Structure formats: structure tokens, C-alpha cells
Coordinates of C-alpha atoms in Angstrom, one line a residue:
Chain A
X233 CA -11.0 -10.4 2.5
X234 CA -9.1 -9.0 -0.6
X235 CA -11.6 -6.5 -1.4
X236 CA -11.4 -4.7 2.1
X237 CA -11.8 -1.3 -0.2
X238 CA -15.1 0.5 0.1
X239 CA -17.1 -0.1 -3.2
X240 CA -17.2 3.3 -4.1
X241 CA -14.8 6.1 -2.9
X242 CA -12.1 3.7 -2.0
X243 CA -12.4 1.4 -5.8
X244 CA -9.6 5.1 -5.9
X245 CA -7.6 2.2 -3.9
X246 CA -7.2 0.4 -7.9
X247 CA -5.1 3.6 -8.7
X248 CA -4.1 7.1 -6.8
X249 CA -3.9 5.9 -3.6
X250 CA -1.9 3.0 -4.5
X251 CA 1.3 4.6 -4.2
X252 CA -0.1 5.4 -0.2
X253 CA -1.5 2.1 0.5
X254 CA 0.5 -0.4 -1.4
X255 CA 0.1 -3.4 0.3
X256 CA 0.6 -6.2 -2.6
X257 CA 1.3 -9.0 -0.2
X258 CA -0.9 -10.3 2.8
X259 CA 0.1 -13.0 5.4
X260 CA -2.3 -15.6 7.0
X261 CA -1.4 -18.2 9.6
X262 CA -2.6 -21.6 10.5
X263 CA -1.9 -25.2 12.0
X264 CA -3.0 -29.3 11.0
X265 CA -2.3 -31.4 13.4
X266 CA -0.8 -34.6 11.8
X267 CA -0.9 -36.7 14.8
X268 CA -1.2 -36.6 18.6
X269 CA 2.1 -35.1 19.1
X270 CA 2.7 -33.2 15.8
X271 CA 1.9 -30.8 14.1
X272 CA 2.4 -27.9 11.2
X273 CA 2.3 -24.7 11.5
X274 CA 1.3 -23.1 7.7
X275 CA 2.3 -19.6 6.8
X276 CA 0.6 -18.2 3.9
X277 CA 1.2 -15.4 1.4
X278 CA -1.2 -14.1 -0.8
X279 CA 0.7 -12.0 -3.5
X280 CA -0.9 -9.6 -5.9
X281 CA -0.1 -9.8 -9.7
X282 CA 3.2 -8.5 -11.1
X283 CA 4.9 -8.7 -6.9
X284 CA 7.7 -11.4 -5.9
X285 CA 8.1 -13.0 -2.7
X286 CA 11.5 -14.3 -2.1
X287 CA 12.8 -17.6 -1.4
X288 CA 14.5 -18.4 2.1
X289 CA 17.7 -19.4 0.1
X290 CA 18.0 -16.8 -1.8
X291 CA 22.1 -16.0 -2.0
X292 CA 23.8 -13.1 -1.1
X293 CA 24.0 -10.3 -3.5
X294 CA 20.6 -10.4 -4.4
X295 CA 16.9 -9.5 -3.2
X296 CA 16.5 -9.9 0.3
X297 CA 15.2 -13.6 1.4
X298 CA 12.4 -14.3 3.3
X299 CA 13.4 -15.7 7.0
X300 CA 10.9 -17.2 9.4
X301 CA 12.1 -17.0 13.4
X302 CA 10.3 -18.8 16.0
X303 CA 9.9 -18.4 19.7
X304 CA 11.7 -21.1 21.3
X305 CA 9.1 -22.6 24.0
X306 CA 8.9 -25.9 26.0
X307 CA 5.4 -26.5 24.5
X308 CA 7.0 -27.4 21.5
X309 CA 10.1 -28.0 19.3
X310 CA 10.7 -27.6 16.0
X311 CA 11.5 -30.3 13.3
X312 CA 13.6 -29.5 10.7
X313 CA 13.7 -26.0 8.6
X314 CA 11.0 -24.4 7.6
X315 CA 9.6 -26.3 4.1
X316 CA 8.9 -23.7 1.0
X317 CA 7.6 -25.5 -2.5
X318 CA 10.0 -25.1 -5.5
X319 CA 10.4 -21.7 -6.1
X320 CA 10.6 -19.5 -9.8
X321 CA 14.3 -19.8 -10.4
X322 CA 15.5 -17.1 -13.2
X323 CA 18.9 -16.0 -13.7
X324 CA 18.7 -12.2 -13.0
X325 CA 21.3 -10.2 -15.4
X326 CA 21.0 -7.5 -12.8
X327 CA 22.9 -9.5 -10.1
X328 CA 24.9 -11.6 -12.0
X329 CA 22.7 -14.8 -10.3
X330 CA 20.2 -16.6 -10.0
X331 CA 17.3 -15.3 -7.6
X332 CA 14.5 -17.5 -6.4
X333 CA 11.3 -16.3 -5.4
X334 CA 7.5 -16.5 -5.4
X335 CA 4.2 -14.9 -7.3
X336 CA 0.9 -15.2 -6.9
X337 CA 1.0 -17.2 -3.3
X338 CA 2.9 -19.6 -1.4
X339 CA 2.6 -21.9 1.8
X340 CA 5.9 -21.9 3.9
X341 CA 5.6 -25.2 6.4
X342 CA 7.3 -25.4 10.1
X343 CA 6.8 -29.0 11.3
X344 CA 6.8 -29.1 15.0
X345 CA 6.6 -31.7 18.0
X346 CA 4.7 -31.0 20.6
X347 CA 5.6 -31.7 24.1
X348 CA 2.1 -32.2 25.9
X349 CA -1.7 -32.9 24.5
X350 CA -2.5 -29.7 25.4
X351 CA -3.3 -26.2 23.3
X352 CA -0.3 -24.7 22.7
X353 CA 0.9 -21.2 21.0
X354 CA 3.1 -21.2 18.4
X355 CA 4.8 -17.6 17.9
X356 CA 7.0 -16.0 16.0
X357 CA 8.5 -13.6 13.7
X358 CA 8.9 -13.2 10.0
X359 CA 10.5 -10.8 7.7
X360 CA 10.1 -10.8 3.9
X361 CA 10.4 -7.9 0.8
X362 CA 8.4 -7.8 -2.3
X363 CA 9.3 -6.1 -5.5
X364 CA 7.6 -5.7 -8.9
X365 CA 9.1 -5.2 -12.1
X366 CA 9.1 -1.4 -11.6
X367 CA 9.9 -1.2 -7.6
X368 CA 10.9 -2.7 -4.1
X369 CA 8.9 -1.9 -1.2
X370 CA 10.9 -1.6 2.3
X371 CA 10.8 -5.0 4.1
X372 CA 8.3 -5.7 7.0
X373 CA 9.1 -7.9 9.8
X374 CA 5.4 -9.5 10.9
X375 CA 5.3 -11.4 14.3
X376 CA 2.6 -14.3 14.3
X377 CA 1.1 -16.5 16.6
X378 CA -1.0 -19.9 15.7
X379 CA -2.8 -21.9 18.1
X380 CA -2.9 -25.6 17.6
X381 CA -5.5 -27.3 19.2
Chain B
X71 CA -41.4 30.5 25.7
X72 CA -42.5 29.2 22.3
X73 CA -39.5 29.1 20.8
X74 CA -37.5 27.4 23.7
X75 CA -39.7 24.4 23.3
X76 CA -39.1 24.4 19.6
X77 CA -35.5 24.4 20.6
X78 CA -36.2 21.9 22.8
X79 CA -38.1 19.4 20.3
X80 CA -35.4 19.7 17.5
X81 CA -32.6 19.0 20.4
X82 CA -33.9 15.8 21.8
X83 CA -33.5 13.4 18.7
X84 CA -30.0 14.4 18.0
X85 CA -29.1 14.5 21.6
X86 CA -30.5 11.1 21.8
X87 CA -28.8 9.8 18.0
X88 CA -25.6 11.3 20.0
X89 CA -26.4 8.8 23.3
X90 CA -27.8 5.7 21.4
X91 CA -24.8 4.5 19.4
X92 CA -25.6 2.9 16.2
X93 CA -28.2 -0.4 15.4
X94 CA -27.6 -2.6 12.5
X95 CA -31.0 -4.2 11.2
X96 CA -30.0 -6.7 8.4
X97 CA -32.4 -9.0 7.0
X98 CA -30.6 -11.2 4.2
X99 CA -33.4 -13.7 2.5
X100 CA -34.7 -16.4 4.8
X101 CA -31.1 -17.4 5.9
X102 CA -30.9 -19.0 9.5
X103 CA -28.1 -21.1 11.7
X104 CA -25.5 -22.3 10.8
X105 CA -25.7 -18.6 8.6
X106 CA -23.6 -16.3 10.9
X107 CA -23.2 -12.2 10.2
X108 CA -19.6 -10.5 11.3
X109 CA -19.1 -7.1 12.0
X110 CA -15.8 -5.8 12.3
X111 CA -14.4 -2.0 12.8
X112 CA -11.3 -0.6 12.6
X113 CA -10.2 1.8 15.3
X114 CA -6.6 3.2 15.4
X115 CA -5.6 0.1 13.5
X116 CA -7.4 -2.3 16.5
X117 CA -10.1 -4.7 14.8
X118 CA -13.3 -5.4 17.2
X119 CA -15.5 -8.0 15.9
X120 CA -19.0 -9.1 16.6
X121 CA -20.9 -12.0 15.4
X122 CA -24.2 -13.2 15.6
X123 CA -26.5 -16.1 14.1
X124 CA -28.9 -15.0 11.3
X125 CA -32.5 -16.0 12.4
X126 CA -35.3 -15.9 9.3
X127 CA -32.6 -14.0 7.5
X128 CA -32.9 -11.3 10.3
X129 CA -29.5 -10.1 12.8
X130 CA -29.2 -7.0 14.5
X131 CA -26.0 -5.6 15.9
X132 CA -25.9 -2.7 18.4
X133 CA -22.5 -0.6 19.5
X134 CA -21.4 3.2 19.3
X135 CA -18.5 4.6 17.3
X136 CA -16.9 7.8 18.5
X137 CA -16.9 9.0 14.9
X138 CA -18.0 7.5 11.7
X139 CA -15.8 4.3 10.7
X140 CA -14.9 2.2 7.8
X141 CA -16.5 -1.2 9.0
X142 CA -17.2 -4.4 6.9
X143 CA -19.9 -6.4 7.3
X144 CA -19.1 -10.2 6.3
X145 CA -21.9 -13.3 6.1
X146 CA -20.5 -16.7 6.4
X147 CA -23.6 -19.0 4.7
X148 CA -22.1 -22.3 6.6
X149 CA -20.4 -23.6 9.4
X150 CA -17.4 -25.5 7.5
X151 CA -14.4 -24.4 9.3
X152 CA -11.8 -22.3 7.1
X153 CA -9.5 -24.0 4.7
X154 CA -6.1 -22.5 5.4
X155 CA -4.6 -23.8 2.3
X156 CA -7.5 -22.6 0.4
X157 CA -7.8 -18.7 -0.7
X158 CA -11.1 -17.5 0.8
X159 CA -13.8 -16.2 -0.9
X160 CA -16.2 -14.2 1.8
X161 CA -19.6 -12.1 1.7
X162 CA -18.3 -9.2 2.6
X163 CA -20.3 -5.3 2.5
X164 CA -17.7 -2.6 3.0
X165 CA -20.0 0.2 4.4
X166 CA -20.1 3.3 6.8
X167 CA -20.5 2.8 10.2
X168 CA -22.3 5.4 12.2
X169 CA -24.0 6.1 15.2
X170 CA -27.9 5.8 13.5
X171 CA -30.1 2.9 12.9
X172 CA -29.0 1.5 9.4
X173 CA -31.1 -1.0 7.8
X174 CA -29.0 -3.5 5.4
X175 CA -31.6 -5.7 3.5
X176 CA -30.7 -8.4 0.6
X177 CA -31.5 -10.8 -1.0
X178 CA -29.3 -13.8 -0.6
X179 CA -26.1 -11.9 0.6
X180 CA -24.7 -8.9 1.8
X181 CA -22.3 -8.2 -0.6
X182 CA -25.4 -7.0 -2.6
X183 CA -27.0 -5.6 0.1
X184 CA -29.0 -2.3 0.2
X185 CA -27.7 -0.1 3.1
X186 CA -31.0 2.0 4.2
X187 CA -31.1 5.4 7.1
X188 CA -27.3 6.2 6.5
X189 CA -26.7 9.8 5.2
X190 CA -22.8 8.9 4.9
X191 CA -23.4 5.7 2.7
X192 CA -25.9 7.2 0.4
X193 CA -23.1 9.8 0.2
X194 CA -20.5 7.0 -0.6
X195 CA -23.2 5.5 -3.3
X196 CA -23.6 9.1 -4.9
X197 CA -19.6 9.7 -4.9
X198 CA -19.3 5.6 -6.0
X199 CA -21.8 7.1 -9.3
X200 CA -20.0 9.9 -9.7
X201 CA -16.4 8.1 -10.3
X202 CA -17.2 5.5 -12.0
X203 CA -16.9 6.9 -15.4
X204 CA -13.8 8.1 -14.2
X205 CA -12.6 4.0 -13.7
X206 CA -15.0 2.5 -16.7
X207 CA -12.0 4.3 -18.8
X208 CA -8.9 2.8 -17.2
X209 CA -11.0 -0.9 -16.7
X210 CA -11.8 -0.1 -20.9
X211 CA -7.7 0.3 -21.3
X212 CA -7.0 -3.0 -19.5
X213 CA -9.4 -4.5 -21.5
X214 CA -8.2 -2.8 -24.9
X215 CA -4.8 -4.3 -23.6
X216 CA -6.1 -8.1 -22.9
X217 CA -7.5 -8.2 -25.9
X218 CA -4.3 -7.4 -28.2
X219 CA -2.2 -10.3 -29.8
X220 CA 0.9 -11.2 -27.5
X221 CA 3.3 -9.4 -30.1
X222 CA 0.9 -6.0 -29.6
X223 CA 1.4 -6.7 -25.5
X224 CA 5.0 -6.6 -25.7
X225 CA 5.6 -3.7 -27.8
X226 CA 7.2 -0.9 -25.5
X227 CA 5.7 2.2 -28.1
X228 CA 2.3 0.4 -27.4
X229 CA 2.6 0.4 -24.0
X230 CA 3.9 3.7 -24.3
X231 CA 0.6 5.3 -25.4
X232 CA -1.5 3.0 -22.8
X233 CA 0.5 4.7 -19.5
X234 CA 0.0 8.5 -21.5
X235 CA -3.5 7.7 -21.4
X236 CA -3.9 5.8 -18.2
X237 CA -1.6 8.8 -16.6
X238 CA -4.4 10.8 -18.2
X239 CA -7.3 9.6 -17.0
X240 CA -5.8 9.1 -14.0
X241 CA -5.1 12.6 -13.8
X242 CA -9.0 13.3 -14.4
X243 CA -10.1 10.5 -11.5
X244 CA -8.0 13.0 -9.0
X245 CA -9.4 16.1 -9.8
X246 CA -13.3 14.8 -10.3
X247 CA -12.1 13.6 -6.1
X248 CA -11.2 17.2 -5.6
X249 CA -13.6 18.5 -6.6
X250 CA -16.1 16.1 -4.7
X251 CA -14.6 17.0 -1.6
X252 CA -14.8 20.7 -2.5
X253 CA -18.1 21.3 -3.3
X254 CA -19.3 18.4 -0.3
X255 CA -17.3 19.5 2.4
X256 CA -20.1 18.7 5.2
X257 CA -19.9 15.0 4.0
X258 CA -17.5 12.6 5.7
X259 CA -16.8 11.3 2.1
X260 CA -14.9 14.7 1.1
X261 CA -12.4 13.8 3.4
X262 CA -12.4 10.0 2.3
X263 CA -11.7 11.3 -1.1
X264 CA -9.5 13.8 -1.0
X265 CA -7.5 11.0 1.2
X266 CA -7.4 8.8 -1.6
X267 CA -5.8 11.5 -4.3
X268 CA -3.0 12.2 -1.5
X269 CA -0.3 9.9 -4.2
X270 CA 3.4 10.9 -4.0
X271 CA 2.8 13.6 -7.0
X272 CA -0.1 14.4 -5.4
X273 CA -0.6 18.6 -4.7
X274 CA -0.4 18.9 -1.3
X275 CA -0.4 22.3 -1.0
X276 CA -4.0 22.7 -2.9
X277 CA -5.3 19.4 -0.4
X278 CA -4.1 21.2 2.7
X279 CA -6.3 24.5 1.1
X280 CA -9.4 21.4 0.4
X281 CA -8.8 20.3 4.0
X282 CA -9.0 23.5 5.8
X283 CA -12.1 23.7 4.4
X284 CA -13.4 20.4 6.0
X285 CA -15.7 20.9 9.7
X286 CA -13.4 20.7 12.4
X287 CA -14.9 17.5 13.3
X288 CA -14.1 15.5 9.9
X289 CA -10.4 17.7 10.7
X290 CA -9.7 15.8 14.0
X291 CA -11.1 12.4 13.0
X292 CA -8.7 9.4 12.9
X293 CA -8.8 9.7 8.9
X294 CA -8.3 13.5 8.6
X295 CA -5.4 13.0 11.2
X296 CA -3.8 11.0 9.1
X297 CA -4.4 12.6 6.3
X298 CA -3.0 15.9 7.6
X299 CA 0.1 14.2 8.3
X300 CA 0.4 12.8 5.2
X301 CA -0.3 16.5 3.3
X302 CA 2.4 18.0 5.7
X303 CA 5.0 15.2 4.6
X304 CA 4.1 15.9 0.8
X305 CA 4.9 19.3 1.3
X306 CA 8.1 19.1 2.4
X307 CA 9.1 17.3 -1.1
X308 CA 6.4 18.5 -3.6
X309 CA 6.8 20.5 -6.7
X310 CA 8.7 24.5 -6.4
X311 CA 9.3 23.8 -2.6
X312 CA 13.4 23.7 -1.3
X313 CA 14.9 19.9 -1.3
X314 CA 15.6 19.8 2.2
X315 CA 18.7 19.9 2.8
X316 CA 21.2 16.7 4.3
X317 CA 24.8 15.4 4.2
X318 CA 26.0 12.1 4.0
X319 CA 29.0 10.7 3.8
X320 CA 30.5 9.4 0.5
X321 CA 32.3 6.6 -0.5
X322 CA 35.4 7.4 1.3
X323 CA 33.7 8.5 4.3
X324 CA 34.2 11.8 3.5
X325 CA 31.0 14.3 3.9
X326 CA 28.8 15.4 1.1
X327 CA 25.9 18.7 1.3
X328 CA 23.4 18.4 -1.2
X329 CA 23.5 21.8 -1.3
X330 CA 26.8 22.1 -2.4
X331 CA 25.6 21.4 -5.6
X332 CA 23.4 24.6 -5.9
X333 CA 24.3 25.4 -9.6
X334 CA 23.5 22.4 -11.0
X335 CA 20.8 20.7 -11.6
X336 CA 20.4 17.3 -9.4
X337 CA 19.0 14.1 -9.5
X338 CA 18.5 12.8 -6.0
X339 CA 18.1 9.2 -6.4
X340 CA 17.4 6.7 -4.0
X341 CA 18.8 3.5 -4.7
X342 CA 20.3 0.0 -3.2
X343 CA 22.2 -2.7 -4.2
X344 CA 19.7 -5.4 -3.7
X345 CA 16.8 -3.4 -5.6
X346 CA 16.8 -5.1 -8.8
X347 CA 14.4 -2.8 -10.3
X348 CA 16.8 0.1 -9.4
X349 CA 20.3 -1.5 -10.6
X350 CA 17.7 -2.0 -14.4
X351 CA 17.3 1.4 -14.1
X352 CA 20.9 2.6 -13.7
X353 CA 21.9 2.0 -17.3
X354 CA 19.5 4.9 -17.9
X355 CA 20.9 6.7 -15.5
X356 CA 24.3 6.3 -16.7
X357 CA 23.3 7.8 -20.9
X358 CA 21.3 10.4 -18.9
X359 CA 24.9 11.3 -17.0
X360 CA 27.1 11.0 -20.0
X361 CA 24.5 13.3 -22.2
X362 CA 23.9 15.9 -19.4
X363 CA 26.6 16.4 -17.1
X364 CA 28.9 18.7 -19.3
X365 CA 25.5 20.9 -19.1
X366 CA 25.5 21.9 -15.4
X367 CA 23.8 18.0 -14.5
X368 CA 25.0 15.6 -11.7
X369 CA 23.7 12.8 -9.9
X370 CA 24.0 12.2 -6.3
X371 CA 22.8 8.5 -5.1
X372 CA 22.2 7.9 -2.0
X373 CA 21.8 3.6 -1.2
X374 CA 19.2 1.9 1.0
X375 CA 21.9 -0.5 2.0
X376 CA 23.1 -2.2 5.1
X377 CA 25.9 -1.5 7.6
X378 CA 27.2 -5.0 7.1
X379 CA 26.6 -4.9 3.4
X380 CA 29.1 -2.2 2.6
X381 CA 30.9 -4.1 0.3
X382 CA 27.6 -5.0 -1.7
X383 CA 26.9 -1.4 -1.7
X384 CA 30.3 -0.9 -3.3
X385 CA 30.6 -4.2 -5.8
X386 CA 27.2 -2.3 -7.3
X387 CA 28.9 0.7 -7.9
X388 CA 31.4 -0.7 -9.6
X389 CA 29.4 -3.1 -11.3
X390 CA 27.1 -0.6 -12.7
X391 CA 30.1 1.3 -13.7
X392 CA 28.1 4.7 -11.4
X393 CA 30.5 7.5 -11.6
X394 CA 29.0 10.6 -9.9
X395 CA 28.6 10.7 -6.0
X396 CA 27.0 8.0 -4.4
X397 CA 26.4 8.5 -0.2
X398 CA 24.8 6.2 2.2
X399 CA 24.4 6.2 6.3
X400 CA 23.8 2.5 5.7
X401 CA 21.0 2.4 7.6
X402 CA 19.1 0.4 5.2
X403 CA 15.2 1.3 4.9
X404 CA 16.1 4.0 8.3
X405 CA 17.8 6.1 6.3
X406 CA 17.2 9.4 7.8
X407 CA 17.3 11.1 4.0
X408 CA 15.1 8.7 2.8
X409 CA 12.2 9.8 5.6
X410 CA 13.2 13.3 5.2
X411 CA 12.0 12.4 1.4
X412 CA 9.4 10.3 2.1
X413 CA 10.3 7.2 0.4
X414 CA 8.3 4.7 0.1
X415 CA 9.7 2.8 -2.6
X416 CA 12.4 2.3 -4.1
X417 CA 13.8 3.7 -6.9
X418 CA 12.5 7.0 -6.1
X419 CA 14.3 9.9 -7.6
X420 CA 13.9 13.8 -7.1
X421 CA 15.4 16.2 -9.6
X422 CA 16.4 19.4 -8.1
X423 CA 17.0 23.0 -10.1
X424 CA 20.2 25.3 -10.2
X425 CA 18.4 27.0 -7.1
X426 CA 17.7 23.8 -4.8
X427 CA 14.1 23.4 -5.7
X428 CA 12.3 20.7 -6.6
X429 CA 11.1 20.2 -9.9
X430 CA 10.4 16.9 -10.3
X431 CA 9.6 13.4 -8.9
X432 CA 10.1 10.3 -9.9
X433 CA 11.2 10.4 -13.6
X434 CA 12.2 7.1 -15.3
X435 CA 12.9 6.0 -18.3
X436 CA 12.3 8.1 -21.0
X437 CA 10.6 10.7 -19.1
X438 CA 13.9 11.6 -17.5
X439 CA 15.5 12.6 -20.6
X440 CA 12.5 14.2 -21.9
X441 CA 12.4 16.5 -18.4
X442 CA 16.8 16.7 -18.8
X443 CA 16.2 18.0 -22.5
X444 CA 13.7 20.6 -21.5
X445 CA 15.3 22.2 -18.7
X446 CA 19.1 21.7 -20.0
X447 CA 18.5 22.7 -23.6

């Protein structure tokens, strides 16, 4: 579903409208169950070319972190923090540290237990930034919701 | 008498297109079950979405839009569920939706799909024709650039000469779009296009001209809302118009007018201390001061940053060794300057004339001392 843009007037998407419709980063949610009473929830970030994603840990002073908040709920509880793979790690001059992040796409993972057999909602919120080389766009806070069957 | 009938024969069919909504006939090969077709609208950022089973390759979808819609028109070939951890490829048509009966006939999917009885998508086919030139040349200077040894990719006077041209042609993509939407202006896809050359250096003064010219009911739809919106915002910080006016509070918490500096020229420039791409841009910032400001040339930042992240705002400061003004109301991306100016990302800089006009946006690099040379000589 990348190539939402209309073939024809909207391939204009690919360059003058870009600085109105920027949107290098897209967000997709799902669960796997792992057993009876488990489950994980996987939030995924497709990144365009060139745009970073930052880690959850990145340290203060830096590029603002991703951060993943989820509604407590007696259908479930959560295990653990939410799991990110190994990061690009590069010391950044510009900050004086080292700043963590993502490119192309990641999979953050939530593990959860779930209380009952039944379907049950997982919902939350996320908030994340994205820069390129040239620019930072502001952040956007997204709420989800998965359903695990 | 005669006549009235007349009247009344050419009335009925549009009276009844107007009633009767729209009907999707798509025939795609000889696909069947498990094959399913998806149609999906977008009104006032709500998704509906209709599915049905393809039968002999044959589905039909009926509805009615209240005005004509982007819509995409997806085929999923089997029934395997969706691999979340896979990126998905779909068969997807981006087309016009409008109330008419629209034929869409293929031969194994509708990505490739012919769209048949829809004035507004042969429109978008002729318009599609009609730009393409327009993108062969930028897709030629990606391709120019691909195929250059690494050593060629990395050198900045090389690069250099692929943005002049790309800014170029560009340049020519916007105004073949202007002119589309001037010389089509019954067609829905004037609006579509001008929409798309509404960029932040975009002229919204000669758009708003393009738009008035537009049927009131292209005008009022959801896009020409929008895009009427979006004109009226450029306005406010395009080209020759007065830099609004704010003030913010320094440092020290003491208040500072932009236009107190009337006199000087000003770089407005947007900024934070966690925008990495803006703290690589300061060094520029700080040979641009140290060359201009004995010529009548200031800076005044003003930083995207965080009530609680005063101190960061300050450590960058000093870090970056920034010594003209530097204000903030610390309300992060809520800064009220920053939607007077319409930022959208950051760094974003204005530069403002002796008389508090604009005369330029978003100059970096070597551009902004090529722009400070020519009006500080």
C-alpha cells in the first residue's frame, strides 16, 4: 500500500508536493499468539530511504526516542519492556554521543499474558520522530489497537 | 412546447447520473474465489471499504460519493492471511471515483487495469501523458547518479550540479501543473494539480488567481478546501509579503520583537537542540554571521525545544558557540511562531529585508551566502 499516489497527477507526490505530504514513515500493527495464554503484540515501521527511526534508549541530549505506552486492562498484562532488534549505533559529532536508531524498517515486540481465552484488544499509544540527513519532521503520537484472537 | 421536452430529454440522464451513485464493473481475467476485489474511499480522512469475491474474473461494486474521490481499488489473488512481519506487496489501481458507471477491465490484475466511462480518469490518463516527460528527466538524473563510480557519488561539486538541475526541472514539472490546471479548469484534475505544486516555495498568490478560476463546485470540494487553506497559509510567509510580526522571550527571559530589527536584514531561523540536521547546519550559520553582521545582518533563532528541556536548549547554544539572539516559548513543535510560519520541518529559515519583508525561504548551505552576498554587497 506504499504506492497509495494516483499513477498520474499524484506521481507529483515523488517531488513538489513532498514538502506538503511528507510522510516517510508508516506504522502497521499486529499479534502471534505463542501459546494459549500469550501473546505478542508487533509494531511495525516501514521507513522510506534516507529517514531514521529512533531507538527507545536513545539518551538524553539527542534525537527524540521512540516510546511505546500501553493501556493498562485486566484482559491482559504486559511482560517485560517492549523488545526492539539491535539498532544502527553511530557516534553523532553533533551531540557529542552516540545516537541509536533505525532505517529502512523495524519490528518493536510487546510480549503480553493474557488473562482469559477470550479476544481481547490490545491498545495503546506511540510516539516517535524521524529525520533525514537534511531535516526533522515534528513528532506524531499514533494510538493503536490490535486484536488477538 | 417543443423545446420544453428537449429540455426535458437532456435533463433526465443527468438527473438520474445525479440519483444513481456510481457502479464499478471490473472484469480481471477468469479469476474467481478465493480472488477477492477491495474498494476503499477516503472521505474527510475516514476509510470505508467494500469487498467482494471475483466470480469468472467479473465483481461489481455499487455506492455514491458526494463529489469525486481519490479511491483505490486493490485485488488480493488468494486467501493466505497477511504476513505481519512481511512488507506487503498488493494489486492495487489508484483511480477516480465518481458517481457513473466505470468499467475496469484487465488482464490478470488491476494494477494494469483499463478504467473505461470515467471522464475524470481519462482526464488523469491525459494529465499522467502530459507530465511524464516532465519526471523521465528527474528519473534520467537518478539514474545518471546510480550509475557513477562511488568516488563521483560523494563528490559535493557533483552533487552540486545534480540539485541545480533537479531544482530545474523541478521548477518546469510546476509550471507544466499550472498550466494544466489553467487551461482545464472544468476538470477535477486542475484542482488535483495545482494541489500538488502547493510546496513551501510554492506562489501562492498566482495559485489563489488559478483557484478562483476553478467551478465553484471543484472550490468547495474536500480537496479544494484544503487546498485553499493551504494557499492562504503560504501567503502569509511567501515571497515580498511582511514577516508577521511576534515576540518571544530571549534567553534571559527578557522580550524580543522581530520587528525591532527593521534595518537589518534577518534570518529567522527555526531551530532545536535535538535536530541534528539543524545543529550541522549551525557552523554555516556561524561564517554566514561573522561575514555579514558588520553589514546591517543578524540572526534571530527561535528553538523548537521543551519546557523541561531548557537547559538542553541552552548547553546547544553554548555548544555551538550561537551568538546572536536566540528566543523560544518552549513549547516544542506548538510553538505559536513556528505555525504563524508554517513550519513543517525543521530547519526552516526565513530571511527578512531592511523593511520586514520576506525575501527568502529556506536558504542552506551555500545558497545562503550566495543570497547574503547579493543583497549585502
Amino acid at each position: 500500500m506504499k504506492k497509495l499516489l494516483l499513477s498520474g497527477a499524484l506521481l507529483l507526490g515523488a517531488c513538489a508536493a513532498q514538502a506538503q505530504i511528507l510522510k516517510p514513515v508508516k506504522w502497521a500493527y499486529a499479534a502471534k499468539k505463542t501459546s494459549p495464554t500469550e501473546a505478542v503484540i508487533l509494531l511495525k515501521a516501514t521507513i522510506e530511504p534516507g529517514w531514521h527511526v529512533y531507538s527507545q534508549h536513545v539518551k538524553d541530549g539527542g534525537p527524540v526516542k521512540t516510546t511505546f505506552t500501553f493501556t493498562p486492562a485486566k484482559a491482559y498484562t504486559l511482560v517485560g519492556k517492549t523488545q526492539e532488534p539491535t539498532p544502527v549505533t553511530r557516534f553523532e559529532k553533533t551531540f557529542d554521543m552516540e545516537v541509536s536508531y533505525f532505517a529502512t524498517s523495524v519490528i518493536f515486540q510487546q510480549k503480553v499474558k493474557l488473562a482469559g481465552p477470550g479476544p481481547v484488544t490490545v491498545a495503546g499509544k506511540l510516539e516517535y520522530m524521524t529525520c533525514d540527513d537534511e531535516k526533522c519532521l515534528p513528532p506524531e503520537e499514533l494510538p493503536f489497537s490490535v486484536l488477538i484472537k | 412546447m417543443k423545446n420544453l421536452l428537449v429540455w426535458a430529454a437532456l435533463a433526465a440522464p443527468l438527473a438520474a447520473h445525479a440519483q444513481q451513485g456510481y457502479t464499478i464493473q471490473g472484469k480481471i481475467g477468469t479469476l474467481s474465489k478465493p480472488a477477492m476485489a477491495f474498494l476503499s474511499v477516503r472521505t474527510n480522512g475516514v476509510r470505508h471499504l467494500d469487498s467482494t469475491y471475483l466470480t469468472n474474473g467479473a465483481f461489481t461494486f455499487k455506492g455514491k460519493v458526494n463529489e469525486i474521490k481519490e479511491a483505490h481499488l486493490m485485488l488480493k489473488h488468494d486467501d493466505k492471511p497477511a504476513d505481519p512481519t512481511m512488507r506487503q506487496r498488493f494489486d492495487v489501481l489508484p483511480f477516480f471515483i465518481e458517481n457513473r458507471d466505470i468499467k475496469i477491465v484487465g488482464k490478470d490484475s488491476v494494477k494494469t487495469a483499463k478504467i473505461i466511462g470515467s471522464p475524470t480518469n481519462d482526464d488523469n490518463k491525459q494529465l499522467d501523458n502530459y507530465l511524464r516527460p516532465y519526471y523521465a528527466k528527474l528519473e534520467a538524473l537518478n539514474k545518471e547518479f546510480a550509475g557513477q563510480p562511488d568516488k563521483m557519488k560523494r563528490d559535493t561539486a557533483y552533487i552540486r550540479t545534480l540539485n541545480v538541475r533537479a531544482a530545474q526541472y523541478q521548477k518546469d514539472a510546476v509550471q507544466a501543473k499550472l498550466t494544466y490546471a489553467k487551461t482545464h479548469p472544468t476538470s477535477y484534475l486542475a484542482l488535483v494539480a495545482l494541489n500538488s505544486t502547493l510546496s513551501d516555495d510554492a506562489d501562492a498568490v498566482g495559485a489563489e488567481k488559478i483557484f478562483r478560476q476553478l467551478p465553484p463546485a471543484t472550490q468547495n470540494s474536500e480537496l479544494g478546501k484544503s487546498s485553499l487553506q493551504r494557499i492562504q497559509k503560504l501567503k502569509l510567509t511567501q515571497m515580498g509579503v511582511e514577516a508577521p510580526d511576534f515576540t518571544l522571550n530571549d534567553v534571559n527571559g527578557k522580550p524580543v520583537k522581530l520587528s525591532d530589527f527593521r534595518g537589518k536584514y534577518v534570518l529567522l531561523d527555526f531551530w532545536a537542540s535535538w535536530c541534528g540536521p539543524c545543529r550541522r547546519e549551525n557552523p554555516n550559520l556561524l561564517k554566514a554571521y561573522a561575514q555579514y553582521k558588520d553589514k546591517g545582518f543578524t540572526i534571530l533563532g527561535v528553538a523548537l525545544d521543551k519546557e523541561a528541556d531548557r537547559e538542553k536548549w541552552l548547553k546547544a547554544i553554548e555548544t555551538d558557540g550561537l551568538t546572536w539572539p536566540q528566543v523560544s516559548d518552549l513549547k516544542y513543535w506548538n510553538s505559536d511562531v513556528a505555525k504563524l510560519y508554517d513550519v513543517k520541518a525543521i530547519p526552516m529559515n526565513f530571511l527578512i529585508d531592511r523593511k520586514g519583508n520576506i525575501v527568502a525561504k529556506y536558504l542552506r548551505g551555500d545558497v545562503l551566502n550566495q543570497k547574503l552576498a547579493e543583497v549585502l554587497k
